[in-house]
XYZ file of C-alpha atoms in Angstrom:
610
model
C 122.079 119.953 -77.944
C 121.110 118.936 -81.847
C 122.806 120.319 -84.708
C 119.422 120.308 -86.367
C 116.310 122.481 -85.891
C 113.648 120.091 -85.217
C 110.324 119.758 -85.590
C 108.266 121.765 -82.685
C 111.250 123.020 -81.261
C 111.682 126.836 -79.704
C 114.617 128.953 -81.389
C 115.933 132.120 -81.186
C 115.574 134.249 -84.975
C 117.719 137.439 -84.704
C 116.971 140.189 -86.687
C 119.111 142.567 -88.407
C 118.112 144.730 -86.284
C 119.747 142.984 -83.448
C 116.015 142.545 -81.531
C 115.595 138.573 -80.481
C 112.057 136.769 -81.752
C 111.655 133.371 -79.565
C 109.097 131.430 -81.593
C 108.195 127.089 -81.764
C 108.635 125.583 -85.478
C 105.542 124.152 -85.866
C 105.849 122.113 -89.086
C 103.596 123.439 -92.253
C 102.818 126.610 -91.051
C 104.126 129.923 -91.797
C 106.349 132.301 -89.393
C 105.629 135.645 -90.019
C 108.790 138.375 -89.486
C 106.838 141.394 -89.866
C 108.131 144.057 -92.286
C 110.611 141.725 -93.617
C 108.409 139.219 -94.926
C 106.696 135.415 -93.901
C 108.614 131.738 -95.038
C 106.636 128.652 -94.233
C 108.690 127.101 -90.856
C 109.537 123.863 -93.210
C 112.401 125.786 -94.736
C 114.053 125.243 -91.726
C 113.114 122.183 -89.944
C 115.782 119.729 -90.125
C 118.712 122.760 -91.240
C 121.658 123.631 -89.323
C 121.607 126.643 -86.360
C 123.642 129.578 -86.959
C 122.952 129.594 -90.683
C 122.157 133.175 -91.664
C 118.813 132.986 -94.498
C 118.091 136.018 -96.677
C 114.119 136.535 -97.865
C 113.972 136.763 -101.553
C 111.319 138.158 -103.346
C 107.770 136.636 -103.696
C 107.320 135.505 -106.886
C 104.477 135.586 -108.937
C 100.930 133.955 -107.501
C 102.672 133.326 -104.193
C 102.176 134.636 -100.921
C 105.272 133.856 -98.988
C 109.181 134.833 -99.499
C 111.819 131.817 -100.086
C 114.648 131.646 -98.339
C 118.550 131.809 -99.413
C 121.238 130.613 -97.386
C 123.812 133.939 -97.519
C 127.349 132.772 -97.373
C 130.171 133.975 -94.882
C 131.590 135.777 -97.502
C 128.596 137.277 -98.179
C 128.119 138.116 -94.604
C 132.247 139.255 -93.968
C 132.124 141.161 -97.122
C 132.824 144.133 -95.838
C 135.598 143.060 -93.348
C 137.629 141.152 -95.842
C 137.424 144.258 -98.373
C 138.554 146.722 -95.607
C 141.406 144.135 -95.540
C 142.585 144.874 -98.874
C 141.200 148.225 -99.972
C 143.812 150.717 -98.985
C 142.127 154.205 -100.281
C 138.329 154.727 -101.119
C 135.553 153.826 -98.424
C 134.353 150.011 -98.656
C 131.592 149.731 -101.186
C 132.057 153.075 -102.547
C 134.672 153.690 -105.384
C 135.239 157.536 -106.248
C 135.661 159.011 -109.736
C 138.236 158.328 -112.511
C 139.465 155.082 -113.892
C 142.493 153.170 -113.010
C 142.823 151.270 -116.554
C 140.574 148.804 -115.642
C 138.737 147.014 -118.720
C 135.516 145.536 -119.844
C 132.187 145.955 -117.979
C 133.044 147.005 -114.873
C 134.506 149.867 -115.937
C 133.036 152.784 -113.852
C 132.280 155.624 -117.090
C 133.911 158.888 -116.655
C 130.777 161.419 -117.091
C 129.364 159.915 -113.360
C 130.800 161.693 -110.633
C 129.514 158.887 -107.772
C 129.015 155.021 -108.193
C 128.405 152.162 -105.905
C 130.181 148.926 -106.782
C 129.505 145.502 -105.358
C 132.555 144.820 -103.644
C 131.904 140.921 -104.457
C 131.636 140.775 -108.036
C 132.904 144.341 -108.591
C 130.170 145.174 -111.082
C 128.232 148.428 -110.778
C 125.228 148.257 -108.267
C 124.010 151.719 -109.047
C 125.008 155.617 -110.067
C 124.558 159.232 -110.246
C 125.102 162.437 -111.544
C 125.886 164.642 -108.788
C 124.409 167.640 -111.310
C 120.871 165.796 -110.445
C 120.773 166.143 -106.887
C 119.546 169.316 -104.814
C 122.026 170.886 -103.034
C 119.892 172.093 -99.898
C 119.224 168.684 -98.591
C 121.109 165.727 -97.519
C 119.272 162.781 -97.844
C 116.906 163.364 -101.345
C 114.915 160.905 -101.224
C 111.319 161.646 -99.274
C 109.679 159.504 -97.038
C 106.803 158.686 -99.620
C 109.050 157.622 -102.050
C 111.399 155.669 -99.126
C 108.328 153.800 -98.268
C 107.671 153.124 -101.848
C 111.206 151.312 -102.195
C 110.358 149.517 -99.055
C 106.999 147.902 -100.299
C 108.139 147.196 -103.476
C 110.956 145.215 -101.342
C 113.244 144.206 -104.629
C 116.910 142.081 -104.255
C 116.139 141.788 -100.101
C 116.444 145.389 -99.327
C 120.246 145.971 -101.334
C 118.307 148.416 -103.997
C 116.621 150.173 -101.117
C 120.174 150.822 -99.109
C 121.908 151.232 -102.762
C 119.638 153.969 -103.549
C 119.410 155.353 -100.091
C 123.636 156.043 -100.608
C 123.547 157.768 -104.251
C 120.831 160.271 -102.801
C 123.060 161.440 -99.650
C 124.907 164.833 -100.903
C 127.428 164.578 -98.313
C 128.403 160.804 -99.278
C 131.508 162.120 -100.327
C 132.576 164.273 -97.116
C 132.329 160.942 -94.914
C 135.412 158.974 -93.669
C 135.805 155.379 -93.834
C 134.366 154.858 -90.602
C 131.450 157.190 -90.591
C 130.621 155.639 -94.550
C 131.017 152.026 -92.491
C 128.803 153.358 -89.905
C 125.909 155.063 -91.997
C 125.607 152.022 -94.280
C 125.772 149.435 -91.512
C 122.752 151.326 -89.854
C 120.799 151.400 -93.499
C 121.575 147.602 -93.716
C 120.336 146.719 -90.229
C 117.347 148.799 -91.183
C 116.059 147.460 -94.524
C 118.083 143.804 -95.487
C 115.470 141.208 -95.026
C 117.646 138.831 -93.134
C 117.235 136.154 -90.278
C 119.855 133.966 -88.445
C 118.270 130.884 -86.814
C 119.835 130.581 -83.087
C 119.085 127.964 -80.665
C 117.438 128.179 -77.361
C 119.867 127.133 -75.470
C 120.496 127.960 -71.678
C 122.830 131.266 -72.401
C 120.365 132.592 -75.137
C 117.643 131.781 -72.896
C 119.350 133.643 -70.162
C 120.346 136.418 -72.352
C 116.630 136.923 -74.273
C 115.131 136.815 -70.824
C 117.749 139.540 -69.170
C 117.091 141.983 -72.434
C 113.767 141.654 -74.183
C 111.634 140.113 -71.097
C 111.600 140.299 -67.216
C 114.738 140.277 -65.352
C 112.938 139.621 -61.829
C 111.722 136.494 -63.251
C 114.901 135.368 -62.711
C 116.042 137.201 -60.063
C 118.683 139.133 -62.722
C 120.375 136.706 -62.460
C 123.152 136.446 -65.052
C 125.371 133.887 -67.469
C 128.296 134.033 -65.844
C 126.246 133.544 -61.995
C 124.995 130.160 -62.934
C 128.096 129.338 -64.529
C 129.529 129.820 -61.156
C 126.469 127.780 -59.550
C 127.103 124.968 -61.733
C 130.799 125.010 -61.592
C 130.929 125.089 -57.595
C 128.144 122.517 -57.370
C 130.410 120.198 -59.519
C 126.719 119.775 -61.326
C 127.492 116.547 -64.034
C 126.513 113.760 -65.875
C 125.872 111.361 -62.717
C 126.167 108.288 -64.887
C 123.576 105.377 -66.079
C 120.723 104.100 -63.895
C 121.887 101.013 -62.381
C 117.782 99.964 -61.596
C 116.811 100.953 -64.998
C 116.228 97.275 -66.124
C 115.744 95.326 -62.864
C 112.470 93.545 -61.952
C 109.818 95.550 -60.223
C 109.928 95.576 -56.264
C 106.749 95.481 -54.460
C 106.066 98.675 -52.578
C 107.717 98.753 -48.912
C 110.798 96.286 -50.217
C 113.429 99.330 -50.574
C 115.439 98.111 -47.829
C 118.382 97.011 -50.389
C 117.957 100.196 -52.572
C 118.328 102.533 -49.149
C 121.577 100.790 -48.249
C 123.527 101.553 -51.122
C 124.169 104.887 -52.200
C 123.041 106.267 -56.181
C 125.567 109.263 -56.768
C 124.634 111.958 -59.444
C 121.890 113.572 -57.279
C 121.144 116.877 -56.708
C 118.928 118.926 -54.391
C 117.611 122.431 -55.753
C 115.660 125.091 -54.518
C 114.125 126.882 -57.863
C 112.400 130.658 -57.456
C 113.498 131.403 -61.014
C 111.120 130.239 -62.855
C 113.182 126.475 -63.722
C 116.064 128.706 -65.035
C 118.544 126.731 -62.910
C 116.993 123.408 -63.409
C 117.843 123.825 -67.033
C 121.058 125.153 -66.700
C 121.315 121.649 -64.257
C 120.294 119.453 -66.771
C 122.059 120.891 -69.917
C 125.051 119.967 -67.605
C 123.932 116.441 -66.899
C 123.032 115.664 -70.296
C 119.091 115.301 -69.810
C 117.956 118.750 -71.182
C 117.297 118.174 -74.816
C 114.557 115.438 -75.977
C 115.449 112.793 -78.015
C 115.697 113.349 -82.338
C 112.338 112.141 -83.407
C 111.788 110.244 -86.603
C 114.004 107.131 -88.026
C 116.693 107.936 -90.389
C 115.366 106.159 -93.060
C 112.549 109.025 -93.040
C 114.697 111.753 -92.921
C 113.874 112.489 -96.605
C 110.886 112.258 -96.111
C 110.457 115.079 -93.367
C 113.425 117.490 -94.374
C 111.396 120.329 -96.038
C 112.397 121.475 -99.626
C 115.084 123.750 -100.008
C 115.089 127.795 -101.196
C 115.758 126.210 -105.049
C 112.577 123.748 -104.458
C 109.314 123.989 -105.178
C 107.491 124.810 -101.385
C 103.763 123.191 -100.694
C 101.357 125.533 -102.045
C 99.229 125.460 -98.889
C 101.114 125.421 -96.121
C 98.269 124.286 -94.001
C 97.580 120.980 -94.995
C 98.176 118.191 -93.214
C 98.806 115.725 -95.133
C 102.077 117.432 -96.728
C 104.539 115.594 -94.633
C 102.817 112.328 -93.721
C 105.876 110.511 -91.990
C 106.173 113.343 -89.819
C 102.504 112.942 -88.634
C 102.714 109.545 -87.866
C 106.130 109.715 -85.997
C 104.126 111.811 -83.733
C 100.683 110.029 -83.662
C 103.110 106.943 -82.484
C 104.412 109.075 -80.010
C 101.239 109.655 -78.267
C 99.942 106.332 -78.811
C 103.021 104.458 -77.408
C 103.431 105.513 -73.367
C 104.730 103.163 -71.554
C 101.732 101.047 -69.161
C 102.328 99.829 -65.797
C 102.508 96.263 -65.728
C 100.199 94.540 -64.111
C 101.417 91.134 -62.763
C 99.092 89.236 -59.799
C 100.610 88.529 -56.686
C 98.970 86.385 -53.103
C 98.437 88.748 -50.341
C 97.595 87.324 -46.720
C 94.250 86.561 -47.224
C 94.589 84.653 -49.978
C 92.987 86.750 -52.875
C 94.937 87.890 -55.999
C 95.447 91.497 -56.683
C 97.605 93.343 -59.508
C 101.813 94.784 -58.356
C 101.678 97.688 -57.513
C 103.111 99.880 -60.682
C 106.680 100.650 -60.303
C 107.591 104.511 -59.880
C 108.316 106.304 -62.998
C 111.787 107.419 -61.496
C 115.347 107.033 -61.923
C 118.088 106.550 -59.458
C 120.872 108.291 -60.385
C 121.360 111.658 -62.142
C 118.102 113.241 -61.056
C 117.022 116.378 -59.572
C 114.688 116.749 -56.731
C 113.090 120.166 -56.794
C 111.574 121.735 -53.470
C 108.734 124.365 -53.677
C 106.541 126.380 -51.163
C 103.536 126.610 -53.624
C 101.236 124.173 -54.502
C 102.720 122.898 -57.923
C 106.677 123.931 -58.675
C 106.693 126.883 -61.414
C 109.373 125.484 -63.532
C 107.575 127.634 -66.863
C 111.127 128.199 -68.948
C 111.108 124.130 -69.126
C 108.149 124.546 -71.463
C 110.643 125.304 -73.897
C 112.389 122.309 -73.905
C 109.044 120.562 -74.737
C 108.648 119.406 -71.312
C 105.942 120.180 -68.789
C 106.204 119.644 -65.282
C 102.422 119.733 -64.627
C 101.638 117.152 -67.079
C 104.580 114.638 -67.409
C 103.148 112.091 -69.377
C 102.417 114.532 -72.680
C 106.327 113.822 -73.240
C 106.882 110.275 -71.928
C 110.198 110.048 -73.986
C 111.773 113.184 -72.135
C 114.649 112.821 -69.884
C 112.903 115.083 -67.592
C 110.348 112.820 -67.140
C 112.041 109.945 -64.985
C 114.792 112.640 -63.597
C 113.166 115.292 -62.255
C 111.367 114.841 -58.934
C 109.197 117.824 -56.916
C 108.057 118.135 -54.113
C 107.042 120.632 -51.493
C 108.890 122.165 -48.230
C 105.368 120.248 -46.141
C 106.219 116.906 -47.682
C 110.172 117.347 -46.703
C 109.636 118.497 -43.245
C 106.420 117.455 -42.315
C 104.838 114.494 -44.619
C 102.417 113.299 -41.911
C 100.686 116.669 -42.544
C 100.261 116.300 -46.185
C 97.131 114.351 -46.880
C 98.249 113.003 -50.425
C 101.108 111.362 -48.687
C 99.407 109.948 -45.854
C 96.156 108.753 -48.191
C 97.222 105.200 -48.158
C 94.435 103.492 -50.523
C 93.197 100.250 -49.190
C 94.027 97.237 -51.741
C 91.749 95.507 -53.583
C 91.229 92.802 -54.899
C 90.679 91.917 -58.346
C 87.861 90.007 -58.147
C 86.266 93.584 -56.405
C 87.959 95.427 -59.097
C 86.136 93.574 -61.626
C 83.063 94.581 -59.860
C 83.773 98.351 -59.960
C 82.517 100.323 -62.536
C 84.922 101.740 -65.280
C 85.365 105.369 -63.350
C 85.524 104.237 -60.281
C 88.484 101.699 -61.125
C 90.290 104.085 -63.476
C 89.993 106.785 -60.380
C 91.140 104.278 -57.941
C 94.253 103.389 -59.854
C 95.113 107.148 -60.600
C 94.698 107.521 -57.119
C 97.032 104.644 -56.164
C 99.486 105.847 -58.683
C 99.552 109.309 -57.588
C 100.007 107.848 -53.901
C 103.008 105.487 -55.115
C 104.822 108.543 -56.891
C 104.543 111.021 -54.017
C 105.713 108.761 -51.762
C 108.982 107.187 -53.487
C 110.048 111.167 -53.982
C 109.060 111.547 -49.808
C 110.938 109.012 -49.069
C 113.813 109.126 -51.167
C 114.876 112.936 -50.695
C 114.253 112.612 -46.640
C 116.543 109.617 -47.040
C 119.516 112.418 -47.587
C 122.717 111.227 -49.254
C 122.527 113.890 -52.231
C 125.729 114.422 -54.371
C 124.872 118.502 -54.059
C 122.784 121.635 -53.319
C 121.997 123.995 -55.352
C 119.915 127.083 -54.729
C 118.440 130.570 -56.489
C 115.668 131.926 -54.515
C 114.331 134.600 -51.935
C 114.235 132.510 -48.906
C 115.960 133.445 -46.035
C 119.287 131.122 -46.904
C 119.791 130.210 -43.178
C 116.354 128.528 -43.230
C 116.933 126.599 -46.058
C 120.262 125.142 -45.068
C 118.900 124.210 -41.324
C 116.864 121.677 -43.645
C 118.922 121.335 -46.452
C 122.107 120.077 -45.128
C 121.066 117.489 -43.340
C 120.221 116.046 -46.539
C 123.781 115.827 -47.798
C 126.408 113.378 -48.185
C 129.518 113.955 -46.870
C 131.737 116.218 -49.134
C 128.918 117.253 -51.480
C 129.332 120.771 -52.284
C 126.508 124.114 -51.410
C 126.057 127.075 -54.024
C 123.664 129.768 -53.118
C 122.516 132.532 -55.654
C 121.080 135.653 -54.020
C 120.456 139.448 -55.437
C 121.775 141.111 -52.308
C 124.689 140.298 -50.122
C 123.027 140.587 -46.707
C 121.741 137.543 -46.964
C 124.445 135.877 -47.461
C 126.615 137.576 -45.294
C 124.415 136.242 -42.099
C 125.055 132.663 -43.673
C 128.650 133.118 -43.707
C 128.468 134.233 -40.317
C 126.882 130.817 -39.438
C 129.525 128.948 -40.463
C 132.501 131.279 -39.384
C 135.809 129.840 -37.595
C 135.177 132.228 -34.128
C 131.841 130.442 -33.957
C 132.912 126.935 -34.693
C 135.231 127.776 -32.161
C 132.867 128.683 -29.739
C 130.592 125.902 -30.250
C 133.720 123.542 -29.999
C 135.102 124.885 -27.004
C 131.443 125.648 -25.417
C 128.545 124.098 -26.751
C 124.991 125.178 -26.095
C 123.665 123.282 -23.419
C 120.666 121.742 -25.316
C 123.567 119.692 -27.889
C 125.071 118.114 -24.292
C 124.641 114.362 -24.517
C 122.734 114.190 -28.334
C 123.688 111.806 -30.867
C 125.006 112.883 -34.246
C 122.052 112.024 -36.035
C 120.140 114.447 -33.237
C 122.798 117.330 -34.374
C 121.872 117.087 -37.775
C 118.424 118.001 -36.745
C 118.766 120.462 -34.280
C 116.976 123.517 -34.748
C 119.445 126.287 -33.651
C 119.560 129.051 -31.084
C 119.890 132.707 -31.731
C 123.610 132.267 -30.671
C 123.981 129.340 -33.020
C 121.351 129.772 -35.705
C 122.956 126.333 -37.379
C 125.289 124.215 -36.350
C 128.627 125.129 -37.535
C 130.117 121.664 -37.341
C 128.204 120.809 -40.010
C 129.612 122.840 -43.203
C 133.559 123.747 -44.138
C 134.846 126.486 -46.745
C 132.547 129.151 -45.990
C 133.245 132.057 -48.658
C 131.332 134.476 -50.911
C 131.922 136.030 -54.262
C 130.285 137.596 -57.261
C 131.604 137.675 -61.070
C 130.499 140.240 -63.746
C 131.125 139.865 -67.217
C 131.842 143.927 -68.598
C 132.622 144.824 -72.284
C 135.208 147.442 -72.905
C 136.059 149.686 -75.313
C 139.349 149.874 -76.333
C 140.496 153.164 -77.847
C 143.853 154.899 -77.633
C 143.191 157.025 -74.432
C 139.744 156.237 -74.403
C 139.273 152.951 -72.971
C 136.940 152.170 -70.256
C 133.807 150.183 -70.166
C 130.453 150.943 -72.230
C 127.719 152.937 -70.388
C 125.338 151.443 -72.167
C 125.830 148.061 -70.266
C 122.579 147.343 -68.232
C 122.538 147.666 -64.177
C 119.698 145.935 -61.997
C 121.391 143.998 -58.826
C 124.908 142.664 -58.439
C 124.493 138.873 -57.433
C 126.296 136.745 -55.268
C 127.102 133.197 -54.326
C 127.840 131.097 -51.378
C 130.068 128.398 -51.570
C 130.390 125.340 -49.067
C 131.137 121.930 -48.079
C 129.238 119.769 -46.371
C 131.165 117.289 -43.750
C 130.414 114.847 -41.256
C 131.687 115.638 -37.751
C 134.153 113.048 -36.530
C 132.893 110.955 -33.457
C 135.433 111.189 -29.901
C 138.596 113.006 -29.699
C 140.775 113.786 -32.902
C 144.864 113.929 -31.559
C 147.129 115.239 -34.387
C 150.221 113.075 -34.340
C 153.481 113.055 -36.371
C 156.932 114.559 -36.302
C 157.087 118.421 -35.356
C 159.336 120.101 -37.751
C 161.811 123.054 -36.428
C 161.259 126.580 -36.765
C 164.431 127.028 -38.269
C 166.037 125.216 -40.989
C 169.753 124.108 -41.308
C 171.841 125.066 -43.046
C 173.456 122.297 -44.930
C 177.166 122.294 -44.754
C 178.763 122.794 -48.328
C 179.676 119.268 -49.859
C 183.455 118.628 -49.413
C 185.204 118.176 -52.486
């Protein structure tokens, strides 16, 4: 995750209000907050997350607010002087002077003042003879919305003025005069605090301002549990990263030796977990763009600085448009490099697939393309790969479709084997037709390496969040595994899962051990792997240990003296729960126990003689 807000990158801004705003920082253009104002996005490109930035006033011939970083003691202000005020409400000092001297001396004909608990000088006062009796609050909504568009010191005059006008200011205890200024502040300060959009707040934003089926309401702390029984990691480097290219067919020695650090998923959530997957295994986040050397160069100027006038123009920040003009410009080409077939003519190696060995995900979908939309904002795009050819998505993240796992021969972009061709025939071709035929080829090359690597089995791990029926998925799932790897299933209802723990219960391992099905007599254990199941055995149970099921739900409390129980207000929609499992390999012949029984009953040693 980067420290820095980057160029083009989605965040989180949180307004006082507490309401979330997910937005992309495009560079020299201007993000708009609504009633609290517009900065151009270059104020905060290449500034730390979790800094809290106050909108100042627009100054003269300007048509956007600058932006001042407010200091934690700015922000804690009013815990750290409930800390050491002892008797009058924080921010609000009663009547009659304690021998204090000099400026900030409150005068003794003003029966109300508000003092800034900071500096302790005078923000604003009253005469209590001024105000009307009959009304509470005296200020009108004409002259409220006045206040608002004249929009002076951030909103502090507004909320200042908005306390000297309430009769009953005095009648309020400490915590109601704590609670009616708090609302006032989250009402009118012009205030923003940059977050990042990371896989909590994504999770979070989603579950409160957006759809919760999207992701099947699924929660934090549920793929925290996915990831954690998974044992979802960093799988380690790419052992093939830099070896010469193999010609296609010659993956003998790669299928003999095992590449840990890959996982199997099954995504209905929109690429939720496949995020929450890769934050774990450290290929989430896209590389920090731009050398350091030009990190001057692209930081934009600070609150105190003089901003671009127009922030429009292009040619503001020229570094940062070349950085990404080389990006686009600099994709990586397949090499070409001649080789002899049998008949003697030369034609180009075929290009070598765009795919790392180790710490990938494989993806399986029902539909057409995989709808993995929430990687979009991690600048990566799972439709069109090569936009982002630096992303660590791009060479870990395979797809492919339940037809191409269980039946490729069906699947006529797998089984369109282009004819080669050689280059003198190439040369012939016109431009369209050679550039189709070698999209074509390539297209062919990458379906089938992810075919034929994911049917080869041996993940480290399954992970799944969908609607499926679970027992479906694991009948062609499993087989897939490598011994040990661990199963987490994510579903909104408990039936489902129930009927999978069922599957793999002791009675009916039991029963299968002790009386088998009569179609399983005589079959290899390769041909138990793939055996479809009865209704009596729906899976075979010989095939998965550690069956269990649980759910977790994070609840806030309050905590009151008699009065403590958890908040209504906490939001419902469905419980969730996961499956947890083992996958193991069934041991071949007869398994005898041996070793020295030990007694029911201990003895008693006899008390050492002295």
């Amino acid at each position: 995750m980067h420290s820095l807000v980057q160029p083009h990158a989605w965040v989180v801004l949180k307004l006082p209000s507490g309401n979330l705003r997910a937005l992309q920082v495009t560079p020299n253009t201007t993000i708009s907050l609504g009633k609290y104002g517009a900065f151009p996005s270059n104020l905060i490109i290449h500034r730390p997350y979790h800094l809290t930035y106050e909108l100042q006033d627009k100054r003269p011939g300007e048509n956007f607010n600058r932006l001042r970083i407010v200091p934690a003691s700015e922000l804690y202000s009013d815990i750290l002087s409930s800390d050491t005020s002892t008797g009058s409400p924080e921010g609000a000092t009663p009547t009659g002077n304690d021998g204090d001297d000099g400026d900030n001396a409150l005068p003794t004909n003003i029966e109300y003042s508000l003092v800034d608990p900071e500096s302790g000088a005078v923000v604003a006062q009253t005469n209590r003879a001024e105000l009307d009796a009959s009304a509470r609050q005296t200020l009108s909504a004409e002259e409220i919305e006045a206040l608002k568009k004249d929009g002076t010191d951030a909103g502090r005059d507004l909320i200042a003025k908005l306390m000297l006008s309430h009769t009953a200011i005095d009648q309020k205890t400490e915590y109601s005069l704590a609670k009616y200024k708090l609302l006032k502040t989250k009402k009118y300060i012009r205030r923003v605090c940059v977050l990042p959009m990371d896989v909590p707040m994504l999770t979070h934003w989603q579950l409160e301002a957006k759809d919760p089926s999207k992701i099947l309401d699924m929660r934090e702390e549920m793929i925290a549990l996915l990831g954690c029984w998974a044992n979802v990691h960093y799988g380690g480097e790419d052992k093939c990263e830099n070896n010469d290219i193999p010609a296609i067919g010659n993956t003998e020695q790669e299928d003999s030796e095992q590449t840990p650090g890959r996982w199997l998923v099954v995504d209905d959530v929109g690429g939720l977990l496949v995020a929450a997957m890769a934050e774990r295994m450290g290929i989430l986040y896209q590389p920090e763009t731009g050398p350091v050397e030009n990190e001057k160069e692209t930081v934009p100027p600070s609150a105190h600085q003089e901003p671009p006038t127009n922030t429009g123009n292009e040619h503001d920040h020229p570094d940062t448009e070349m950085v990404d003009q080389g990006q686009d410009t600099t994709e990586p080409k397949s090499p070409q490099v001649e080789k002899r077939n049998e008949g003697g003519n030369t034609r180009p190696y075929d290009p070598k697939p765009p795919y790392a060995h180790s710490n990938t995900i494989t993806v399986i979908h029902a539909n057409q393309q995989p709808n993995l939309a929430f990687l979009r904002d991690y600048n990566f795009d799972i439709i069109n790969p090569t936009l982002t050819p630096d992303h660590p998505l791009a060479s870990r993240l395979m797809t492919l479709s339940w037809l191409q796992l269980v039946e490729p021969e069906l699947d006529p972009t797998y089984t369109a084997n282009l004819p080669d061709v050689s280059l003198e025939v190439l040369r012939t071709w016109k431009a369209n037709r050679r550039g189709t035929y070698h999209r074509k080829r390539r297209r062919w090359i990458r379906i089938k390496h992810i075919v034929d690597t994911t049917r080869k089995g041996e993940f480290s791990g399954l992970v799944v969040a969908s609607t499926m029926d679970p027992i479906s998925i694991m009948r062609h799932a499993v087989p897939l595994l490598a011994g040990g790897a661990p199963i987490a299933i994510y579903s909104q209802s408990i039936e489902p899962l129930t009927a999978l723990v069922d599957c793999y219960s002791i009675a009916r391992r039991a029963a299968w051990v002790s009386n088998p099905p009569d179609e399983v007599v005589g079959k290899t254990p390769e041909e138990l792997e793939q055996w479809p199941g009865t209704d009596e055995f729906p899976l075979n149970p010989s095939l998965v240990l550690g069956a269990s099921l649980q759910t977790s739900r994070v609840r806030k409390w309050q905590v009151l003296p008699g009065r403590t129980h958890p908040l209504m207000t906490s939001r419902g929609g469905a419980e969730g729960y996961v499956f947890t499992a083992w996958r193991v390999k069934p041991a071949e012949g007869k398994v005898e126990a041996r070793g020295k029984p030990r007694s029911k009953k201990r003895k008693l040693e006899e008390p050492a003689k002295e």
